[in-house]
Short mmCIF file of C-alpha atoms and ligand atoms in Angstrom, two decimals:
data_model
loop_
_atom_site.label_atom_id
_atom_site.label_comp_id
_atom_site.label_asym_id
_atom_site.label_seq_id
_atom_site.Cartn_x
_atom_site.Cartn_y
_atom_site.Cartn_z
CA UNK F 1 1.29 3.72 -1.45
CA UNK F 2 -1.57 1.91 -2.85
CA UNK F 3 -5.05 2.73 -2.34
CA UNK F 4 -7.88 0.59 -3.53
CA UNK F 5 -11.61 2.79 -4.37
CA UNK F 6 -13.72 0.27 -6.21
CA UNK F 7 -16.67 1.90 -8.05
CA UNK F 8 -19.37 -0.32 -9.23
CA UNK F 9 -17.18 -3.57 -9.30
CA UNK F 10 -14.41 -2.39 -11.01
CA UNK F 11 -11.13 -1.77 -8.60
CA UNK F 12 -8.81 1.28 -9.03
CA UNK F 13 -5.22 1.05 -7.26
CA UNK F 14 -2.62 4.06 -8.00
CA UNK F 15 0.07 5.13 -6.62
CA UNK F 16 0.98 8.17 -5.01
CA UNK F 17 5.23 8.90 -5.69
CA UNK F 18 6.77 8.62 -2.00
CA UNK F 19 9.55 10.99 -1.98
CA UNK F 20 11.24 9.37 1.46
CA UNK F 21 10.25 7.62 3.91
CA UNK F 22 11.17 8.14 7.65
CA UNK F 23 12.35 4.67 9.31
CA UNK F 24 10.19 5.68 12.22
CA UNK F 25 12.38 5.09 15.52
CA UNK F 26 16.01 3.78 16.31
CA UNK F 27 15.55 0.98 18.60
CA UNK F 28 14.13 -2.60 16.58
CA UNK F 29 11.64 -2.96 19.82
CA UNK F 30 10.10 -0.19 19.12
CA UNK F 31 9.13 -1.01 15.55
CA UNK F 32 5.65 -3.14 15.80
CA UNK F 33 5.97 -4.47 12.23
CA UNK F 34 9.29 -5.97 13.61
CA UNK F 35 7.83 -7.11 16.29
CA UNK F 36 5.18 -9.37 14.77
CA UNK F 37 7.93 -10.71 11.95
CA UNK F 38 9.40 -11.89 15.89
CA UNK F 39 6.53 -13.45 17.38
CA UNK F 40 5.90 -15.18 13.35
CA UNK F 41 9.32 -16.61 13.19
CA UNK F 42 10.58 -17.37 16.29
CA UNK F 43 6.80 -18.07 18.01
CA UNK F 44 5.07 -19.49 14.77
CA UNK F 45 2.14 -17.52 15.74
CA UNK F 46 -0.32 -15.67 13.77
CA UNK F 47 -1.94 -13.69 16.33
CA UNK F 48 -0.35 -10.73 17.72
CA UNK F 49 -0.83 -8.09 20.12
CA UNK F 50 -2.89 -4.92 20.17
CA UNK F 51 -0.14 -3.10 20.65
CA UNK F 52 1.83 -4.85 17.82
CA UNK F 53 -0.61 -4.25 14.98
CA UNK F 54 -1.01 -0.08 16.63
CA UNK F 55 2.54 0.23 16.35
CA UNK F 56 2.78 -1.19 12.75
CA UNK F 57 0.09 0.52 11.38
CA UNK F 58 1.17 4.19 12.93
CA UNK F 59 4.33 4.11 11.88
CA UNK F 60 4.05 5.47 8.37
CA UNK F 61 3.93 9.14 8.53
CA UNK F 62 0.99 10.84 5.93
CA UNK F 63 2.20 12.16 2.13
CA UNK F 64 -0.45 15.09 1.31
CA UNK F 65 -0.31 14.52 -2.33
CA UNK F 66 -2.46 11.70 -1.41
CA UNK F 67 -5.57 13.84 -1.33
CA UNK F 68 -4.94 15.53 -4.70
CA UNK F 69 -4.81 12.07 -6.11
CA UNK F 70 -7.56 11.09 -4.18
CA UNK F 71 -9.41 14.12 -5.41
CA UNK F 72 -9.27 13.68 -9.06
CA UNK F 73 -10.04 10.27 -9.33
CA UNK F 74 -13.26 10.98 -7.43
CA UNK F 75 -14.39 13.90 -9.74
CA UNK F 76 -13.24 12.31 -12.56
CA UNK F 77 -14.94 9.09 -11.99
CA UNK F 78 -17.09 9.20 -9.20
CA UNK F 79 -20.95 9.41 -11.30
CA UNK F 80 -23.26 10.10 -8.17
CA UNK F 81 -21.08 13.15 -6.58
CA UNK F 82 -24.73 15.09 -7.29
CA UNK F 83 -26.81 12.70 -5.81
CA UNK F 84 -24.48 12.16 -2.52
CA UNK F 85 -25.41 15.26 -1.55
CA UNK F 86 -29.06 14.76 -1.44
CA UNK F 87 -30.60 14.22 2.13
CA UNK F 88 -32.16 10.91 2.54
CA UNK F 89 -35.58 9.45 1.85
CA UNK F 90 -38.05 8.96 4.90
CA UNK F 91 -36.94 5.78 6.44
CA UNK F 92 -33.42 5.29 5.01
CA UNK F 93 -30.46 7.29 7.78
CA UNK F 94 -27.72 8.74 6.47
CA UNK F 95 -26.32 12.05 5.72
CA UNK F 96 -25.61 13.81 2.20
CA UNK F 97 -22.27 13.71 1.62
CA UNK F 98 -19.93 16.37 -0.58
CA UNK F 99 -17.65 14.34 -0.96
CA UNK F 100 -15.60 16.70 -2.99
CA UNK F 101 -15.59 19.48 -0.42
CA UNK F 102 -15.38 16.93 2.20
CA UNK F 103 -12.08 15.74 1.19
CA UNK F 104 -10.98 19.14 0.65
CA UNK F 105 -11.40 19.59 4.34
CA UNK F 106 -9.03 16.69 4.94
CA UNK F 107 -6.02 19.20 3.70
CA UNK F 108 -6.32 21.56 7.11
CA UNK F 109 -5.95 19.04 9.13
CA UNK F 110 -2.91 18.11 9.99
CA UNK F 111 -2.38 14.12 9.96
CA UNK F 112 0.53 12.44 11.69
CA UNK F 113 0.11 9.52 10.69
CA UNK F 114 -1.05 7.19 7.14
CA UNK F 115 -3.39 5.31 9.23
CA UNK F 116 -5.44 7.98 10.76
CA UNK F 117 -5.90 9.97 7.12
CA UNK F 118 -6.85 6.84 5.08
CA UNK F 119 -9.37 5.68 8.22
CA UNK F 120 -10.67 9.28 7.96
CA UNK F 121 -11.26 8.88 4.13
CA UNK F 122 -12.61 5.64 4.30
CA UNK F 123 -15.62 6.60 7.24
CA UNK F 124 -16.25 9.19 4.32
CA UNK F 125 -16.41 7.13 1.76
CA UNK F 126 -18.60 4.54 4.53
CA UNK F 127 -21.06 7.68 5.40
CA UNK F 128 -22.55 7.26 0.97
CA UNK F 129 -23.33 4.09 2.67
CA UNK F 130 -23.26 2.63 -0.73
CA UNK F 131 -21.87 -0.82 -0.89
CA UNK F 132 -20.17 -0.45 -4.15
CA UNK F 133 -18.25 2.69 -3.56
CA UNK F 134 -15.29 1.90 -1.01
CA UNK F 135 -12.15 2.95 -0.18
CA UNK F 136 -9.06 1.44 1.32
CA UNK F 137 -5.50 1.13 1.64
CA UNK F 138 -3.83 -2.30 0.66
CA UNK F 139 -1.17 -1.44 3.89
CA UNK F 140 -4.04 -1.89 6.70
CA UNK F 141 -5.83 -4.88 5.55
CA UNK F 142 -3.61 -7.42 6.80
CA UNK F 143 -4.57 -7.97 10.06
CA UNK F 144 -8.61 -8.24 11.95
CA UNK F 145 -9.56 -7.89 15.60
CA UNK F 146 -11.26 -10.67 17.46
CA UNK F 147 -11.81 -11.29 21.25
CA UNK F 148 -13.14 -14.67 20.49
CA UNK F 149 -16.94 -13.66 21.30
CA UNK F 150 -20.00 -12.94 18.91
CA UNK F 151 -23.34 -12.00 19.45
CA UNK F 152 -27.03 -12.11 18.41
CA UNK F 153 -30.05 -9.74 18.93
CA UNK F 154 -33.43 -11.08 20.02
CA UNK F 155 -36.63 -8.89 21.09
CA UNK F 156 -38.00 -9.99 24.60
CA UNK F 157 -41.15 -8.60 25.65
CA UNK F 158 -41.02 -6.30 23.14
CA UNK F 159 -37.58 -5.05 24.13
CA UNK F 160 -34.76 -5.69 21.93
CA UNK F 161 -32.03 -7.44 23.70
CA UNK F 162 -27.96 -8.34 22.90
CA UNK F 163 -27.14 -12.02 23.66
CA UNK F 164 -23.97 -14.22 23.06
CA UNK F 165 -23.78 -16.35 20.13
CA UNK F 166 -20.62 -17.98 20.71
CA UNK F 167 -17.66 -17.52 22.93
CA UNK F 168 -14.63 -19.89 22.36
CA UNK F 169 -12.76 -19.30 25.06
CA UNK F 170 -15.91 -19.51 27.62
CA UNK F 171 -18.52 -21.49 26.54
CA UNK F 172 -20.92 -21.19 29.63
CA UNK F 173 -21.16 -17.35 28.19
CA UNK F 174 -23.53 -18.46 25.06
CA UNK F 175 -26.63 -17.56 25.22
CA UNK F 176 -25.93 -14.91 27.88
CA UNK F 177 -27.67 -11.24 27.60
CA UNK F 178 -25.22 -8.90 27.47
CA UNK F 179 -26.41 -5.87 29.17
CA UNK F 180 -23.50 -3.02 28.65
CA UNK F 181 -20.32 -2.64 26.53
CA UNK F 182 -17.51 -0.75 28.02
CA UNK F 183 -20.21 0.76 30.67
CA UNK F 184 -22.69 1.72 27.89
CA UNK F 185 -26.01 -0.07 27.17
CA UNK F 186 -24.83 -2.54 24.65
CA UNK F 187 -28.25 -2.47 21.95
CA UNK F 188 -26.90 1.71 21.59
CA UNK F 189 -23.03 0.62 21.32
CA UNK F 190 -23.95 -1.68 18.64
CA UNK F 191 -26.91 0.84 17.15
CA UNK F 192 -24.15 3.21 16.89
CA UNK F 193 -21.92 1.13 15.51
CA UNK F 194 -24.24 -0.13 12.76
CA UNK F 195 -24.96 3.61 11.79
CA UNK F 196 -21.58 5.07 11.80
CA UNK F 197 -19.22 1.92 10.81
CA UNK F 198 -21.38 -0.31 8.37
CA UNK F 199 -21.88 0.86 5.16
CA UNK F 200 -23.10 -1.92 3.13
CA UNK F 201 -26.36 -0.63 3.31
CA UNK F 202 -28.82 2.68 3.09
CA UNK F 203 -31.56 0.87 5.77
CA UNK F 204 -30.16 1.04 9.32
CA UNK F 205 -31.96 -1.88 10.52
CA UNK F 206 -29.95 -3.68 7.54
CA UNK F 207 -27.16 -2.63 8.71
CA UNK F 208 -27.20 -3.28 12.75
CA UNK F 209 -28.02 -6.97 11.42
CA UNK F 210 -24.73 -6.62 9.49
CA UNK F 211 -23.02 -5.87 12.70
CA UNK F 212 -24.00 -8.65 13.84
CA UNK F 213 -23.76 -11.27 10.80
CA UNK F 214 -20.50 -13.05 11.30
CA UNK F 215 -20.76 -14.50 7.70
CA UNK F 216 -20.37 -10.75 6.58
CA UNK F 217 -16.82 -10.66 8.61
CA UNK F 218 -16.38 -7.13 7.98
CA UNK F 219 -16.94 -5.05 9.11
CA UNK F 220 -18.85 -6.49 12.50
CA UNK F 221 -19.09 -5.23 15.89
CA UNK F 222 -17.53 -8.49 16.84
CA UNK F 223 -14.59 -8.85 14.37
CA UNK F 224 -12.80 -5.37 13.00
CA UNK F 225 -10.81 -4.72 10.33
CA UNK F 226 -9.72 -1.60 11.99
CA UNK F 227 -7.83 -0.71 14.90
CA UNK F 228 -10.41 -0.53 17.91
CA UNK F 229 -10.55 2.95 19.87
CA UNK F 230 -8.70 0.68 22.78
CA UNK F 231 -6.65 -2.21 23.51
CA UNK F 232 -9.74 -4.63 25.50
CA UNK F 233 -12.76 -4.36 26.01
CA UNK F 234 -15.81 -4.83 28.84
CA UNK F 235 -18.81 -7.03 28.21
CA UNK F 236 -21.10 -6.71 31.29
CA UNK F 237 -23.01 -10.47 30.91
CA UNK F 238 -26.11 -11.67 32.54
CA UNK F 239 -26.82 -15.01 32.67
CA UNK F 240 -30.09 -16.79 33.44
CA UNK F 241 -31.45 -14.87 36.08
CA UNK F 242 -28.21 -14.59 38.09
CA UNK F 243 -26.30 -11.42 39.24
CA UNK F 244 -24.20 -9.49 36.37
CA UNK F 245 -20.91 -10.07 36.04
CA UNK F 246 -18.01 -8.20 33.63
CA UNK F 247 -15.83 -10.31 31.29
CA UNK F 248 -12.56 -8.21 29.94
CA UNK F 249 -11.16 -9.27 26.62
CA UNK F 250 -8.16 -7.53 24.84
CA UNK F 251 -8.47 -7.24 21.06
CA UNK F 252 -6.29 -9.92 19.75
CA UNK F 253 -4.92 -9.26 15.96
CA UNK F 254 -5.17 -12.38 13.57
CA UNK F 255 -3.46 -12.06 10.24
CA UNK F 256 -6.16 -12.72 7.40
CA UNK F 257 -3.40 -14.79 5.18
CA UNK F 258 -0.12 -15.91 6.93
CA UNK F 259 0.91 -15.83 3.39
CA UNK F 260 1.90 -11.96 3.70
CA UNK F 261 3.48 -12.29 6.79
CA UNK F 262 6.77 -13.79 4.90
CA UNK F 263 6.21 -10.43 3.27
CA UNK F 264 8.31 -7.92 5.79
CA UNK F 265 10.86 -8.06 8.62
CA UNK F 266 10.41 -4.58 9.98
CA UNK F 267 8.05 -0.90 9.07
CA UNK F 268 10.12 -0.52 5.88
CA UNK F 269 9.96 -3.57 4.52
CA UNK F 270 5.89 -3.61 5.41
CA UNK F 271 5.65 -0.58 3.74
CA UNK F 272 7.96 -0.84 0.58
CA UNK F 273 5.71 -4.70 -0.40
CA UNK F 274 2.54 -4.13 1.23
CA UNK F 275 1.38 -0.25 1.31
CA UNK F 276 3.43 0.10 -1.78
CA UNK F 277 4.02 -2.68 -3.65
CA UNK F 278 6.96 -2.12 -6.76
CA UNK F 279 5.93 -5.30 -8.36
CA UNK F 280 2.27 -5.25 -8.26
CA UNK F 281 -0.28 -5.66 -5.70
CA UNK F 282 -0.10 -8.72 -3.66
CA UNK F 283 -3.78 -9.12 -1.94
CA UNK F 284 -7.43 -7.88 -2.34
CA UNK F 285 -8.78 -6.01 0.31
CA UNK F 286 -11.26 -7.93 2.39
CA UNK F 287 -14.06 -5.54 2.14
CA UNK F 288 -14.10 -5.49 -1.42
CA UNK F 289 -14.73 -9.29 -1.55
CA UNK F 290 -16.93 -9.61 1.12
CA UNK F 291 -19.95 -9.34 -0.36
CA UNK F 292 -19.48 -12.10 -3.06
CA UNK F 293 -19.39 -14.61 -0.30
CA UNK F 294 -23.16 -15.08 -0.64
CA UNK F 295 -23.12 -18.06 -3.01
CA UNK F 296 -25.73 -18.25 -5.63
CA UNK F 297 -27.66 -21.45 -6.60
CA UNK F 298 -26.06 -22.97 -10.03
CA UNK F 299 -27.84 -21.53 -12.49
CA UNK F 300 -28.22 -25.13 -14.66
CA UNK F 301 -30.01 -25.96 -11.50
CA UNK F 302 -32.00 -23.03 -10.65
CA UNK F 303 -33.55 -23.20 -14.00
CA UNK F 304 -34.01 -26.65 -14.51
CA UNK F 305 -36.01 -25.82 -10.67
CA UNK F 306 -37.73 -23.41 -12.80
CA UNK F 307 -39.16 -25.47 -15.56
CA UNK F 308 -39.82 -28.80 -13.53
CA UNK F 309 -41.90 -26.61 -11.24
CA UNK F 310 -44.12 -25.21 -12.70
CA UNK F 311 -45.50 -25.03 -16.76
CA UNK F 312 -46.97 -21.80 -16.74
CA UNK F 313 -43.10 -20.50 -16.89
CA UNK F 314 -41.91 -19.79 -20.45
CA UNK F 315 -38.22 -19.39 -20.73
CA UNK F 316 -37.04 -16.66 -22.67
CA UNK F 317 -33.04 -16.66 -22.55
CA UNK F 318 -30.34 -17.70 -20.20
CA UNK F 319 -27.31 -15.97 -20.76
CA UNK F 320 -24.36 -18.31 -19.44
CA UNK F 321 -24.14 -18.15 -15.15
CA UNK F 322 -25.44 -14.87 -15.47
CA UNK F 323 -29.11 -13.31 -16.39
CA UNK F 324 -32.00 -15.30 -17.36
CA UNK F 325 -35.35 -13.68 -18.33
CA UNK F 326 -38.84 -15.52 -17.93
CA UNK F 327 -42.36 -15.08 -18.43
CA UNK F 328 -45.79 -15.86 -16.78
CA UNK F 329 -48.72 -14.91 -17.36
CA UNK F 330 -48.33 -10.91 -18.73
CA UNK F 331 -45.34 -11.06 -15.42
CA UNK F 332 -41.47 -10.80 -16.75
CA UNK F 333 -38.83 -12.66 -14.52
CA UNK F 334 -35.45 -11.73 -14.40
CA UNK F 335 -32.86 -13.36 -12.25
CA UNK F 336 -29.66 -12.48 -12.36
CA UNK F 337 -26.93 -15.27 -10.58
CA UNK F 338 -24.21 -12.97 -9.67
CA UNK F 339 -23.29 -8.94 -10.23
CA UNK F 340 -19.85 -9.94 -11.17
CA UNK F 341 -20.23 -12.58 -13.46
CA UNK F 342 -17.24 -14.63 -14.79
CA UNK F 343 -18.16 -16.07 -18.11
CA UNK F 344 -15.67 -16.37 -21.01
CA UNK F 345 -17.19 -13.30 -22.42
CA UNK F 346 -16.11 -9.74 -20.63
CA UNK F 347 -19.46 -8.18 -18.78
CA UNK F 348 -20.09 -6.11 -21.46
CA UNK F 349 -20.39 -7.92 -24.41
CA UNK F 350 -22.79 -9.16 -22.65
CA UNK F 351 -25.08 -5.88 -22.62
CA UNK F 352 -26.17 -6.75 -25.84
CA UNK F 353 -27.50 -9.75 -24.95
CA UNK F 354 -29.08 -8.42 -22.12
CA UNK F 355 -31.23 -5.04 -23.73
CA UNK F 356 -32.45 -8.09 -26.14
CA UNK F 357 -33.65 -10.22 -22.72
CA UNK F 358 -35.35 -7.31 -21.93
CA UNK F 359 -36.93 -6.48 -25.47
CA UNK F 360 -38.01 -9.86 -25.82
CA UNK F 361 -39.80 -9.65 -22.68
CA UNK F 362 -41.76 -6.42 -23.79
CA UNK F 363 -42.54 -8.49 -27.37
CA UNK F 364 -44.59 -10.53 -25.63
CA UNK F 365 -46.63 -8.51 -23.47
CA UNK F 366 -44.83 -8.11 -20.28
CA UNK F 367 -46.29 -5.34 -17.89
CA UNK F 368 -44.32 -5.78 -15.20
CA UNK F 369 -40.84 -7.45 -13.81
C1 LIG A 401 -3.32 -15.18 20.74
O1 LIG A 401 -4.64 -15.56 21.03
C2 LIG A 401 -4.84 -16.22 22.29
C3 LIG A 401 -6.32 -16.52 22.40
O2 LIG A 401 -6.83 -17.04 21.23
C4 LIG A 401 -4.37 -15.31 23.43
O3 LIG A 401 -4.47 -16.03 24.64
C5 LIG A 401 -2.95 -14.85 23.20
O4 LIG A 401 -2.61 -13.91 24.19
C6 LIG A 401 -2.84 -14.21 21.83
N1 LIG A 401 -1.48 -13.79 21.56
C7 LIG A 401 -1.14 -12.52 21.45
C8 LIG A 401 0.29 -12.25 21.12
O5 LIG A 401 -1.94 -11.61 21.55
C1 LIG A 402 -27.09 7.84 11.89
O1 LIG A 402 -26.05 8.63 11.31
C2 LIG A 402 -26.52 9.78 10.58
C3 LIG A 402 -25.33 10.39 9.87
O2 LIG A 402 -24.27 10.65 10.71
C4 LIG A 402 -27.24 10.71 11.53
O3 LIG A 402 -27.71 11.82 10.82
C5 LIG A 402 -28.39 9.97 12.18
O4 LIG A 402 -29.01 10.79 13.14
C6 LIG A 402 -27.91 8.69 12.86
N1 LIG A 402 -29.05 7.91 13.27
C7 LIG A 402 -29.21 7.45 14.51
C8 LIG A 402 -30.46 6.70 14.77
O5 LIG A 402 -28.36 7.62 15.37
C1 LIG A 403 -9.96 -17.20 19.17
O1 LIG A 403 -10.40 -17.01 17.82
C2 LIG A 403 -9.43 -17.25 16.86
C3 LIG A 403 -9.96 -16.81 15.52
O2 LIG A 403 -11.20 -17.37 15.22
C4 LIG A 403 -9.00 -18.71 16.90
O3 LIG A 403 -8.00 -18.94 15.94
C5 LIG A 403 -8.48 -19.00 18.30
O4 LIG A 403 -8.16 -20.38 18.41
C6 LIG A 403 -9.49 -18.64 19.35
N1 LIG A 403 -8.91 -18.80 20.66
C7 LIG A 403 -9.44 -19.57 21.59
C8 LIG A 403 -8.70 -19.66 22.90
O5 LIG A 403 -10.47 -20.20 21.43
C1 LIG A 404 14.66 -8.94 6.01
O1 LIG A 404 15.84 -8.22 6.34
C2 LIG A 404 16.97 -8.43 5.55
C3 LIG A 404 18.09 -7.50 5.99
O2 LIG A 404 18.12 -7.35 7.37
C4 LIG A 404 16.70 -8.25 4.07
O3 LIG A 404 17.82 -8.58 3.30
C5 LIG A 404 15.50 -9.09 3.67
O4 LIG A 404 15.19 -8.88 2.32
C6 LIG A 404 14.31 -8.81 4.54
N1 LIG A 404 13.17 -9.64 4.18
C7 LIG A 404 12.01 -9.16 3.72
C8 LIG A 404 10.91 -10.13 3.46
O5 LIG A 404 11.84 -8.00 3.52
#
């Protein structure tokens, strides 16, 4: 199978040698994956059932060589092992991680299932809570979970409340405070969330807006790219000052390109060109796009902005869509357009460049940046 770990922007797949692979049960109803290649070709539909995606997903059984794989790619190229394991600073939440010995632990446990291990390494990999440093398999990325409502926080009176931001399949429920999730009071449900399943960011408050941010798409309370805990779910809504009511959704599972759903017919076809591709890999996981979708401002016109606005700004050098250092007064600038730039040159060519930016910047007097 194919596992994806990206490390500072650059993206690692391997592959682990599957001996067999068990065809998981005899009758075709029983295999999800064949189920959704049903609904696609003889419904046309791209959303599927809960139980559909569940099935699909569970039905490749675990390979334990994963985790010696797994294991030496993350002490041979994983730089902050030390510093994961240092508690937090005051005001940041999260725990040190070991992640050595932590995946260690994985071996005495005894996994059924593909899906439960690599969801298991992946909330371990989520608890460094260091956006650059993910991990993924290629086989459970196909599909997200929506129930067609989104939400926004606002503080009332001091208190921090949970409201609807959209519902497409009820409108009158925008705006509505939602009071509890599945029975729970719905700020904590999403607080927990936030801490536990977001790990874009070190700052918890960062991340329970993340939960929220729809433009983020994953991972959000609202729309998952893994398998929720249970097939629906209960939002207890009050609206204006009227009595609460309960709304019930079931998770619904969209595919994220219809494109791979020509891809398989059944759980060995799924897993032989998805999980583990022979002639290459055929998709990107979302997460490790996600956080390019923040566009940047053309850099022609950012620094044009730059110069027309105001004269006391000296340019110093603009390397291409990338860095550009300025100075004013004994202040250095530097903006940098993207953190995976795409210029003709490769990244680190450019490095030279760069160090001279910053030299330049200290030849004429810069104190601070
Ligand atoms: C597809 O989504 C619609 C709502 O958008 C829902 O009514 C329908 O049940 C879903 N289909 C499946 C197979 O889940
Ligand atoms: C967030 O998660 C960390 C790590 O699991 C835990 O130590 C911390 O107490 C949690 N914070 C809150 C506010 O729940
Ligand atoms: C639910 O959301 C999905 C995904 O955004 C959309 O395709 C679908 O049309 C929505 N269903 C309804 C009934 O609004
Ligand atoms: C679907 O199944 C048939 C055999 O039943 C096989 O020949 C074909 O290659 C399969 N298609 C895909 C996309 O795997």
């Amino acid at each position: 199978m194919d596992f994806y770990v990206v490390f500072f922007l650059f993206l690692f797949a391997f592959a682990v040698n599957v001996q067999s692979y068990l065809i998981p049960r005899e009758e075709p109803n029983s295999d999800g994956c064949a189920r959704i290649y049903n609904e696609f070709i003889t419904k046309k539909k791209t959303n599927f059932s809960y139980a559909d995606v569940n099935d699909c997903y569970k039905s490749f059984p675990f390979d334990k060589d994963a985790i010696d794989t797994l294991s030496g790619l993350v002490g041979g190229f994983y730089v902050f092992l030390d510093k994961a394991k240092e508690p937090p600073q005051p005001g940041f939440d999260f725990r040190p991680v070991d992640l050595k010995a932590e995946l260690e632990n994985f071996r005495t446990k005894s996994y059924s299932t593909l899906y439960d291990f690599t969801t298991d390494v992946k909330h371990l990999f989520y608890d460094l809570k260091d956006s650059h440093t993910l991990f993924g398999s290629y086989c459970f990325t196909t599909f997200f979970f929506h129930t067609n409502m989104t939400f926004y926080s606002v503080v009332n009176n001091g208190e921090q409340k949970i409201k609807v931001f959209d519902d497409t399949i009820d409108q009158s429920n925008i705006d509505c405070e939602v009071t509890h999730i599945d029975g729970q009071q719905a700020f904590k449900v999403i607080y927990e969330f936030a801490n536990n399943s977001v790990y874009a960011s070190r700052d918890l408050g960062v991340r329970f807006n993340i939960a929220l941010d729809r433009a983020y798409k994953f991972p959000s309370f609202a729309v998952r790219s893994e398998i929720p805990e249970r097939s629906d779910i209960t939002y207890t809504l009050k609206c204006d000052n009227k009595n609460a009511f309960d709304v019930k959704r079931n998770w619904n599972a969209f595919a994220q390109n219809s494109i791979i759903l020509n891809e398989f017919n059944n759980s060995k076809s799924y897993f032989d060109n998805i999980c583990n591709p022979t002639n290459g890999i055929i998709q990107i996981g979302p997460s490790s796009t996600a956080f390019q979708e923040i566009k940047a401002a053309p850099p022609d016109d950012f620094n044009k902005i730059v110069e027309q606005q105001d004269k006391s700004i000296t340019t110093i050098k603009i390397i291409d869509s990338f860095v550009s250092f300025f100075k004013t007064q004994d202040f250095g600038i530097v903006k940098f357009f993207t953190e995976s730039p795409t210029g003709p040159e490769e990244p680190i060519n450019m490095l030279t460049d760069i160090i001279q930016g910053f030299k330049e910047l200290e030849n004429m007097g810069v104190k601070k940046v």
